[in-house]
Amino acid sequence: MSINTVSRALNGKPDVSEETRERVLAVAKRLGYRPNRLAQGLRGKKVGTIGVVVADLANPFFVEVVKGIEEEAYRHGFTIMVTNTNEDPAKEQEVLSTLVEHQVAGLIITPSQKDDGFIQFLKARDVPFVLVARRFEHVTCHAVLNDDFTGAFAAVSYLVELGHRDILFINGPHYNWSAMQRLSGYHQALERGGLPYRPELVRSCEVTAEAAAAAMKDYLAAHPAPDAVFAFSDYMAIGVVRALREQGLRVPEDVSVMGYDGIEIGASLDPPLSTVEIAKHRIGVASTQVLIELIENPAARSEPRQLVLPPRVLKRESTKPRASATRAAQ
């Protein structure tokens, strides 16, 4: 048979006899034939694949977000292609270019935030995209975000209610959108609690356990131990706990520790980590829903909208009332 006849039979076209269709499908089954979706997409200028670009797959936060993306994409008949940038803007641009060359239907991106040039790159090529977990202060794009201000405000307010006064905040990089929002929430919670904002109690570093541990040790080398530590992420809080223990300090007896993200492993730590839980799976699902709408309805791309999801505080055993505050109450 001709290539055209076989193609029409495999794709269920009406102008092929039932006998021919059955013969083609029988041979395809015997040979284990599977259609090349990429080739089909190149012909039709659309591939049922969503590109997912995350900052750090070693961080369990992103793993849970990607799981939500994958499940929702599969439900709508899409597959996903996941890439990792390691917070490197050069690699970010490279993987985005590669995904665009592969004719992906759209992109879900956690940007490194060191460079926003990729936004114009994607807009110029009319590639639909959604930012997830982070956004740019000066650029309006479709985005699905956590309410970082409210989460940090609630976390620090909780520590203040426990009687803590010296609350060290080990934050992410200053250019990170979430870091800026959480710093603002930290500041406002102190103000509401009648405590002064002290710049020496804020340290910024990369979002890794190792960087947070180094920041904690650096602080302790020049200052007495704080009452409590609020870490930018659970991943960083794990590094903080390790550093405190290496300095002979107990958690929470000497220093309370609070994280952010609500990753699964936090509940299994010793002691279980108090944290701010982000709706990670829901963020993944919602970002996929927004992107699919942009893919199927190009007119919606011209009106960027942002979906902000609320977090919640999880109070566990890594935080406790400040000892002197407890004695005073008694």
mmCIF file of C-alpha atoms in Angstrom:
data_model
loop_
_atom_site.group_PDB
_atom_site.id
_atom_site.type_symbol
_atom_site.label_atom_id
_atom_site.label_comp_id
_atom_site.label_asym_id
_atom_site.label_seq_id
_atom_site.Cartn_x
_atom_site.Cartn_y
_atom_site.Cartn_z
ATOM 1 C CA MET A 1 0.000 0.000 0.000
ATOM 2 C CA SER A 2 1.071 3.593 -0.444
ATOM 3 C CA ILE A 3 2.326 5.654 2.511
ATOM 4 C CA ASN A 4 -0.719 7.900 2.154
ATOM 5 C CA THR A 5 -3.159 4.972 2.385
ATOM 6 C CA VAL A 6 -1.420 3.534 5.460
ATOM 7 C CA SER A 7 -1.354 6.950 7.103
ATOM 8 C CA ARG A 8 -5.052 7.530 6.495
ATOM 9 C CA ALA A 9 -5.910 4.074 7.827
ATOM 10 C CA LEU A 10 -3.874 4.588 11.009
ATOM 11 C CA ASN A 11 -5.428 8.007 11.611
ATOM 12 C CA GLY A 12 -9.013 6.854 11.143
ATOM 13 C CA LYS A 13 -9.737 8.881 8.002
ATOM 14 C CA PRO A 14 -13.157 8.164 6.432
ATOM 15 C CA ASP A 15 -12.018 7.575 2.824
ATOM 16 C CA VAL A 16 -10.397 4.194 3.571
ATOM 17 C CA SER A 17 -12.313 0.938 3.318
ATOM 18 C CA GLU A 18 -12.917 -1.064 6.469
ATOM 19 C CA GLU A 19 -11.058 -4.041 4.976
ATOM 20 C CA THR A 20 -7.962 -1.935 4.260
ATOM 21 C CA ARG A 21 -8.103 -0.334 7.712
ATOM 22 C CA GLU A 22 -8.251 -3.728 9.434
ATOM 23 C CA ARG A 23 -5.318 -5.052 7.387
ATOM 24 C CA VAL A 24 -3.178 -1.998 8.236
ATOM 25 C CA LEU A 25 -4.028 -2.103 11.952
ATOM 26 C CA ALA A 26 -3.314 -5.844 12.103
ATOM 27 C CA VAL A 27 0.168 -5.387 10.599
ATOM 28 C CA ALA A 28 0.831 -2.348 12.840
ATOM 29 C CA LYS A 29 -0.056 -4.403 15.894
ATOM 30 C CA ARG A 30 2.143 -7.322 14.803
ATOM 31 C CA LEU A 31 5.110 -5.009 14.174
ATOM 32 C CA GLY A 32 4.626 -3.106 17.448
ATOM 33 C CA TYR A 33 4.261 0.165 15.534
ATOM 34 C CA ARG A 34 3.837 3.391 17.507
ATOM 35 C CA PRO A 35 3.255 6.776 15.832
ATOM 36 C CA ASN A 36 6.001 9.387 16.018
ATOM 37 C CA ARG A 37 4.177 12.162 17.880
ATOM 38 C CA LEU A 38 7.028 14.626 17.384
ATOM 39 C CA ALA A 39 6.929 14.171 13.602
ATOM 40 C CA GLN A 40 3.152 14.550 13.645
ATOM 41 C CA GLY A 41 3.485 17.699 15.706
ATOM 42 C CA LEU A 42 6.051 19.218 13.358
ATOM 43 C CA ARG A 43 3.651 18.733 10.461
ATOM 44 C CA GLY A 44 0.749 20.217 12.416
ATOM 45 C CA LYS A 45 2.836 22.857 14.231
ATOM 46 C CA LYS A 46 1.704 21.512 17.593
ATOM 47 C CA VAL A 47 3.017 18.782 19.876
ATOM 48 C CA GLY A 48 1.108 17.426 22.856
ATOM 49 C CA THR A 49 4.087 18.064 25.123
ATOM 50 C CA ILE A 50 4.471 20.662 27.856
ATOM 51 C CA GLY A 51 7.975 21.807 28.745
ATOM 52 C CA VAL A 52 8.607 22.167 32.491
ATOM 53 C CA VAL A 53 11.637 24.192 33.601
ATOM 54 C CA VAL A 54 12.413 24.126 37.330
ATOM 55 C CA ALA A 55 15.199 25.702 39.352
ATOM 56 C CA ASP A 56 16.433 22.730 41.388
ATOM 57 C CA LEU A 57 15.135 19.165 41.200
ATOM 58 C CA ALA A 58 17.201 18.288 44.279
ATOM 59 C CA ASN A 59 14.730 20.384 46.262
ATOM 60 C CA PRO A 60 11.666 18.274 47.223
ATOM 61 C CA PHE A 61 9.466 21.351 46.811
ATOM 62 C CA PHE A 62 9.876 21.253 43.034
ATOM 63 C CA VAL A 63 9.393 17.486 42.887
ATOM 64 C CA GLU A 64 5.933 17.852 44.431
ATOM 65 C CA VAL A 65 5.015 20.728 42.088
ATOM 66 C CA VAL A 66 6.108 18.682 39.058
ATOM 67 C CA LYS A 67 3.996 15.767 40.247
ATOM 68 C CA GLY A 68 0.915 17.992 40.163
ATOM 69 C CA ILE A 69 1.870 19.252 36.692
ATOM 70 C CA GLU A 70 2.349 15.720 35.353
ATOM 71 C CA GLU A 71 -0.954 14.426 36.706
ATOM 72 C CA GLU A 72 -3.004 17.308 35.308
ATOM 73 C CA ALA A 73 -1.173 17.277 31.977
ATOM 74 C CA TYR A 74 -1.796 13.533 31.586
ATOM 75 C CA ARG A 75 -5.483 14.044 32.381
ATOM 76 C CA HIS A 76 -5.707 16.428 29.403
ATOM 77 C CA GLY A 77 -3.739 14.201 27.027
ATOM 78 C CA PHE A 78 -0.377 15.982 27.313
ATOM 79 C CA THR A 79 3.012 14.603 28.269
ATOM 80 C CA ILE A 80 5.673 16.681 30.007
ATOM 81 C CA MET A 81 9.384 17.199 29.419
ATOM 82 C CA VAL A 82 11.163 18.271 32.635
ATOM 83 C CA THR A 83 14.460 20.173 32.693
ATOM 84 C CA ASN A 84 16.521 21.559 35.560
ATOM 85 C CA THR A 85 18.459 24.862 35.504
ATOM 86 C CA ASN A 86 20.262 24.761 38.866
ATOM 87 C CA GLU A 87 19.390 28.476 39.151
ATOM 88 C CA ASP A 88 21.759 29.204 36.221
ATOM 89 C CA PRO A 89 20.332 31.850 33.821
ATOM 90 C CA ALA A 90 22.612 30.707 30.966
ATOM 91 C CA LYS A 91 21.352 27.144 31.274
ATOM 92 C CA GLU A 92 17.817 28.491 31.632
ATOM 93 C CA GLN A 93 18.044 30.239 28.259
ATOM 94 C CA GLU A 94 19.623 27.150 26.693
ATOM 95 C CA VAL A 95 16.931 24.713 27.837
ATOM 96 C CA LEU A 96 14.147 27.105 26.875
ATOM 97 C CA SER A 97 15.614 27.454 23.377
ATOM 98 C CA THR A 98 15.855 23.676 23.090
ATOM 99 C CA LEU A 99 12.263 23.156 24.206
ATOM 100 C CA VAL A 100 11.012 25.783 21.748
ATOM 101 C CA GLU A 101 12.961 24.053 18.952
ATOM 102 C CA HIS A 102 11.177 20.820 19.898
ATOM 103 C CA GLN A 103 7.851 22.580 19.253
ATOM 104 C CA VAL A 104 6.433 22.089 22.749
ATOM 105 C CA ALA A 105 2.844 23.254 23.101
ATOM 106 C CA GLY A 106 3.705 25.522 26.040
ATOM 107 C CA LEU A 107 6.008 26.031 29.013
ATOM 108 C CA ILE A 108 5.739 26.082 32.801
ATOM 109 C CA ILE A 109 8.749 27.868 34.272
ATOM 110 C CA THR A 110 10.230 28.522 37.709
ATOM 111 C CA PRO A 111 12.628 31.318 36.683
ATOM 112 C CA SER A 112 16.090 31.790 38.160
ATOM 113 C CA GLN A 113 15.172 35.512 38.309
ATOM 114 C CA LYS A 114 18.708 36.605 37.483
ATOM 115 C CA ASP A 115 17.631 37.502 33.936
ATOM 116 C CA ASP A 116 14.188 38.096 32.432
ATOM 117 C CA GLY A 117 15.318 38.129 28.800
ATOM 118 C CA PHE A 118 13.653 34.797 28.127
ATOM 119 C CA ILE A 119 10.208 36.428 28.474
ATOM 120 C CA GLN A 120 10.635 38.518 25.325
ATOM 121 C CA PHE A 121 12.221 35.494 23.621
ATOM 122 C CA LEU A 122 9.062 33.442 24.239
ATOM 123 C CA LYS A 123 6.639 36.262 23.445
ATOM 124 C CA ALA A 124 8.376 36.942 20.126
ATOM 125 C CA ARG A 125 7.822 33.295 19.173
ATOM 126 C CA ASP A 126 4.244 33.251 20.472
ATOM 127 C CA VAL A 127 4.971 30.399 22.879
ATOM 128 C CA PRO A 128 2.426 30.290 25.743
ATOM 129 C CA PHE A 129 4.011 30.072 29.192
ATOM 130 C CA VAL A 130 3.159 30.294 32.861
ATOM 131 C CA LEU A 131 5.516 31.237 35.688
ATOM 132 C CA VAL A 132 5.173 29.100 38.799
ATOM 133 C CA ALA A 133 6.138 29.967 42.417
ATOM 134 C CA ARG A 134 8.067 33.078 41.325
ATOM 135 C CA ARG A 135 7.413 36.211 39.296
ATOM 136 C CA PHE A 136 9.210 39.407 38.311
ATOM 137 C CA GLU A 137 8.462 42.680 40.056
ATOM 138 C CA HIS A 138 8.436 44.747 36.842
ATOM 139 C CA VAL A 139 7.039 42.256 34.310
ATOM 140 C CA THR A 140 3.424 41.098 34.231
ATOM 141 C CA CYS A 141 2.996 37.495 33.085
ATOM 142 C CA HIS A 142 0.639 34.614 33.662
ATOM 143 C CA ALA A 143 1.708 33.139 37.004
ATOM 144 C CA VAL A 144 0.591 30.779 39.756
ATOM 145 C CA LEU A 145 2.077 31.793 43.087
ATOM 146 C CA ASN A 146 2.111 31.106 46.794
ATOM 147 C CA ASP A 147 1.073 33.992 49.073
ATOM 148 C CA ASP A 148 4.602 34.420 50.417
ATOM 149 C CA PHE A 149 3.891 37.605 52.363
ATOM 150 C CA THR A 150 1.000 36.071 54.306
ATOM 151 C CA GLY A 151 2.913 32.858 54.963
ATOM 152 C CA ALA A 152 5.952 34.645 56.393
ATOM 153 C CA PHE A 153 3.768 37.037 58.391
ATOM 154 C CA ALA A 154 1.908 34.098 59.970
ATOM 155 C CA ALA A 155 5.108 32.163 60.714
ATOM 156 C CA VAL A 156 6.895 35.052 62.422
ATOM 157 C CA SER A 157 3.737 36.107 64.273
ATOM 158 C CA TYR A 158 3.564 32.565 65.662
ATOM 159 C CA LEU A 159 7.186 32.785 66.857
ATOM 160 C CA VAL A 160 6.471 36.153 68.492
ATOM 161 C CA GLU A 161 3.431 34.644 70.240
ATOM 162 C CA LEU A 162 5.730 31.975 71.665
ATOM 163 C CA GLY A 163 7.694 34.755 73.352
ATOM 164 C CA HIS A 164 10.658 34.837 70.990
ATOM 165 C CA ARG A 165 12.325 38.218 70.595
ATOM 166 C CA ASP A 166 15.582 37.584 68.705
ATOM 167 C CA ILE A 167 14.262 35.934 65.533
ATOM 168 C CA LEU A 168 16.946 35.268 62.943
ATOM 169 C CA PHE A 169 15.671 35.104 59.367
ATOM 170 C CA ILE A 170 17.859 33.108 56.977
ATOM 171 C CA ASN A 171 16.381 34.241 53.679
ATOM 172 C CA GLY A 172 16.903 33.356 50.035
ATOM 173 C CA PRO A 173 18.750 35.613 47.539
ATOM 174 C CA HIS A 174 17.663 39.254 47.543
ATOM 175 C CA TYR A 175 16.563 39.142 43.854
ATOM 176 C CA ASN A 176 14.195 36.216 44.458
ATOM 177 C CA TRP A 177 10.522 37.281 44.388
ATOM 178 C CA SER A 178 9.545 34.935 47.203
ATOM 179 C CA ALA A 179 12.472 36.142 49.312
ATOM 180 C CA MET A 180 11.349 39.756 48.897
ATOM 181 C CA GLN A 181 7.780 38.904 49.857
ATOM 182 C CA ARG A 182 8.804 36.828 52.873
ATOM 183 C CA LEU A 183 11.152 39.555 54.092
ATOM 184 C CA SER A 184 8.245 41.993 53.946
ATOM 185 C CA GLY A 185 6.066 39.559 55.914
ATOM 186 C CA TYR A 186 8.840 39.100 58.496
ATOM 187 C CA HIS A 187 9.184 42.864 58.869
ATOM 188 C CA GLN A 188 5.439 43.430 59.287
ATOM 189 C CA ALA A 189 5.069 40.608 61.825
ATOM 190 C CA LEU A 190 7.809 42.109 63.989
ATOM 191 C CA GLU A 191 6.171 45.527 63.778
ATOM 192 C CA ARG A 192 2.801 44.097 64.743
ATOM 193 C CA GLY A 193 4.430 42.299 67.697
ATOM 194 C CA GLY A 194 6.043 45.500 68.917
ATOM 195 C CA LEU A 195 9.576 44.353 68.036
ATOM 196 C CA PRO A 196 12.146 46.439 66.147
ATOM 197 C CA TYR A 197 13.464 45.353 62.774
ATOM 198 C CA ARG A 198 17.178 44.610 63.183
ATOM 199 C CA PRO A 199 19.154 44.186 59.942
ATOM 200 C CA GLU A 200 21.759 41.984 61.631
ATOM 201 C CA LEU A 201 19.045 39.370 62.185
ATOM 202 C CA VAL A 202 18.527 38.891 58.435
ATOM 203 C CA ARG A 203 20.939 36.798 56.365
ATOM 204 C CA SER A 204 20.575 35.978 52.658
ATOM 205 C CA CYS A 205 22.094 32.994 50.898
ATOM 206 C CA GLU A 206 21.454 30.424 48.187
ATOM 207 C CA VAL A 207 18.483 28.115 48.714
ATOM 208 C CA THR A 208 20.425 25.024 49.834
ATOM 209 C CA ALA A 209 20.887 23.247 53.150
ATOM 210 C CA GLU A 210 24.651 23.776 52.918
ATOM 211 C CA ALA A 211 24.377 27.535 52.354
ATOM 212 C CA ALA A 212 21.899 27.898 55.233
ATOM 213 C CA ALA A 213 24.165 25.905 57.571
ATOM 214 C CA ALA A 214 27.083 28.168 56.652
ATOM 215 C CA ALA A 215 24.965 31.293 57.255
ATOM 216 C CA MET A 216 23.893 29.945 60.650
ATOM 217 C CA LYS A 217 27.483 29.232 61.696
ATOM 218 C CA ASP A 218 28.592 32.641 60.458
ATOM 219 C CA TYR A 219 25.948 34.321 62.588
ATOM 220 C CA LEU A 220 26.853 32.310 65.697
ATOM 221 C CA ALA A 221 30.519 33.200 65.269
ATOM 222 C CA ALA A 222 29.696 36.857 65.936
ATOM 223 C CA HIS A 223 26.475 36.799 67.998
ATOM 224 C CA PRO A 224 24.821 34.914 70.848
ATOM 225 C CA ALA A 225 22.351 32.240 69.792
ATOM 226 C CA PRO A 226 18.967 33.701 68.713
ATOM 227 C CA ASP A 227 15.705 32.696 70.364
ATOM 228 C CA ALA A 228 14.404 31.319 67.061
ATOM 229 C CA VAL A 229 15.341 30.889 63.408
ATOM 230 C CA PHE A 230 12.915 31.324 60.528
ATOM 231 C CA ALA A 231 14.339 29.712 57.380
ATOM 232 C CA PHE A 232 13.314 30.573 53.806
ATOM 233 C CA SER A 233 12.642 26.891 53.087
ATOM 234 C CA ASP A 234 12.404 23.541 54.856
ATOM 235 C CA TYR A 235 15.440 22.468 52.869
ATOM 236 C CA MET A 236 17.386 25.361 54.420
ATOM 237 C CA ALA A 237 15.892 24.696 57.871
ATOM 238 C CA ILE A 238 17.454 21.222 57.774
ATOM 239 C CA GLY A 239 20.857 22.885 57.322
ATOM 240 C CA VAL A 240 20.096 25.291 60.173
ATOM 241 C CA VAL A 241 19.263 22.451 62.579
ATOM 242 C CA ARG A 242 22.466 20.660 61.646
ATOM 243 C CA ALA A 243 24.568 23.782 62.228
ATOM 244 C CA LEU A 244 22.939 24.478 65.591
ATOM 245 C CA ARG A 245 23.617 20.934 66.785
ATOM 246 C CA GLU A 246 27.227 21.136 65.659
ATOM 247 C CA GLN A 247 27.530 24.187 67.912
ATOM 248 C CA GLY A 248 26.061 22.263 70.863
ATOM 249 C CA LEU A 249 22.639 23.919 70.720
ATOM 250 C CA ARG A 250 19.393 21.957 71.066
ATOM 251 C CA VAL A 251 16.245 22.324 68.953
ATOM 252 C CA PRO A 252 13.809 23.484 70.275
ATOM 253 C CA GLU A 253 15.085 23.679 73.880
ATOM 254 C CA ASP A 254 17.709 26.328 73.069
ATOM 255 C CA VAL A 255 16.562 27.597 69.659
ATOM 256 C CA SER A 256 13.214 27.161 67.928
ATOM 257 C CA VAL A 257 13.403 26.521 64.164
ATOM 258 C CA MET A 258 10.682 27.223 61.606
ATOM 259 C CA GLY A 259 10.808 26.311 57.931
ATOM 260 C CA TYR A 260 8.740 27.106 54.849
ATOM 261 C CA ASP A 261 7.308 24.873 52.062
ATOM 262 C CA GLY A 262 5.867 21.933 54.027
ATOM 263 C CA ILE A 263 7.850 19.231 52.226
ATOM 264 C CA GLU A 264 7.003 15.683 53.240
ATOM 265 C CA ILE A 265 10.308 14.883 54.926
ATOM 266 C CA GLY A 266 9.815 17.715 57.444
ATOM 267 C CA ALA A 267 7.298 15.659 59.435
ATOM 268 C CA SER A 268 9.849 12.834 59.794
ATOM 269 C CA LEU A 269 12.720 14.918 61.157
ATOM 270 C CA ASP A 270 13.788 14.813 64.801
ATOM 271 C CA PRO A 271 12.126 16.939 66.013
ATOM 272 C CA PRO A 272 9.356 17.266 63.378
ATOM 273 C CA LEU A 273 9.746 20.635 61.660
ATOM 274 C CA SER A 274 7.303 23.484 62.205
ATOM 275 C CA THR A 275 6.712 25.057 58.824
ATOM 276 C CA VAL A 276 4.495 27.011 56.454
ATOM 277 C CA GLU A 277 2.835 24.558 54.107
ATOM 278 C CA ILE A 278 2.509 25.585 50.466
ATOM 279 C CA ALA A 279 -0.148 23.862 48.361
ATOM 280 C CA LYS A 280 2.590 22.454 46.101
ATOM 281 C CA HIS A 281 0.533 19.860 44.263
ATOM 282 C CA ARG A 282 -2.279 22.353 43.755
ATOM 283 C CA ILE A 283 0.195 24.915 42.372
ATOM 284 C CA GLY A 284 1.331 22.324 39.834
ATOM 285 C CA VAL A 285 -2.238 21.450 38.869
ATOM 286 C CA ALA A 286 -3.345 25.094 38.638
ATOM 287 C CA SER A 287 -0.345 26.159 36.534
ATOM 288 C CA THR A 288 -1.100 23.337 34.087
ATOM 289 C CA GLN A 289 -4.764 24.327 33.869
ATOM 290 C CA VAL A 290 -3.820 27.931 33.110
ATOM 291 C CA LEU A 291 -1.283 26.868 30.470
ATOM 292 C CA ILE A 292 -3.700 24.522 28.702
ATOM 293 C CA GLU A 293 -6.230 27.354 28.532
ATOM 294 C CA LEU A 294 -3.557 29.547 26.892
ATOM 295 C CA ILE A 295 -2.682 26.771 24.441
ATOM 296 C CA GLU A 296 -6.288 26.196 23.427
ATOM 297 C CA ASN A 297 -7.361 29.844 23.517
ATOM 298 C CA PRO A 298 -4.579 32.110 22.173
ATOM 299 C CA ALA A 299 -6.720 35.200 22.752
ATOM 300 C CA ALA A 300 -6.329 34.656 26.525
ATOM 301 C CA ARG A 301 -2.562 35.239 26.280
ATOM 302 C CA SER A 302 -2.988 38.995 25.945
ATOM 303 C CA GLU A 303 -4.497 39.429 29.419
ATOM 304 C CA PRO A 304 -1.977 38.140 31.989
ATOM 305 C CA ARG A 305 -3.494 36.968 35.250
ATOM 306 C CA GLN A 306 -1.988 35.767 38.479
ATOM 307 C CA LEU A 307 -3.415 33.111 40.764
ATOM 308 C CA VAL A 308 -2.182 33.371 44.368
ATOM 309 C CA LEU A 309 -2.785 30.376 46.634
ATOM 310 C CA PRO A 310 -2.893 30.662 50.443
ATOM 311 C CA PRO A 311 -0.451 28.727 52.671
ATOM 312 C CA ARG A 312 -1.010 27.483 56.223
ATOM 313 C CA VAL A 313 1.170 27.214 59.344
ATOM 314 C CA LEU A 314 1.962 23.711 60.632
ATOM 315 C CA LYS A 315 2.933 23.811 64.310
ATOM 316 C CA ARG A 316 5.237 20.932 65.239
ATOM 317 C CA GLU A 317 7.888 20.083 67.801
ATOM 318 C CA SER A 318 10.800 22.154 66.419
ATOM 319 C CA THR A 319 9.264 25.256 68.020
ATOM 320 C CA LYS A 320 8.303 25.865 71.631
ATOM 321 C CA PRO A 321 7.720 28.824 73.961
ATOM 322 C CA ARG A 322 10.833 30.771 74.895
ATOM 323 C CA ALA A 323 12.077 29.508 78.272
ATOM 324 C CA SER A 324 12.252 32.914 79.945
ATOM 325 C CA ALA A 325 8.786 33.783 78.620
ATOM 326 C CA THR A 326 7.388 30.573 80.058
ATOM 327 C CA ARG A 327 8.904 31.294 83.481
ATOM 328 C CA ALA A 328 7.544 34.844 83.410
ATOM 329 C CA ALA A 329 4.052 33.551 82.625
ATOM 330 C CA GLN A 330 4.264 31.138 85.541
#
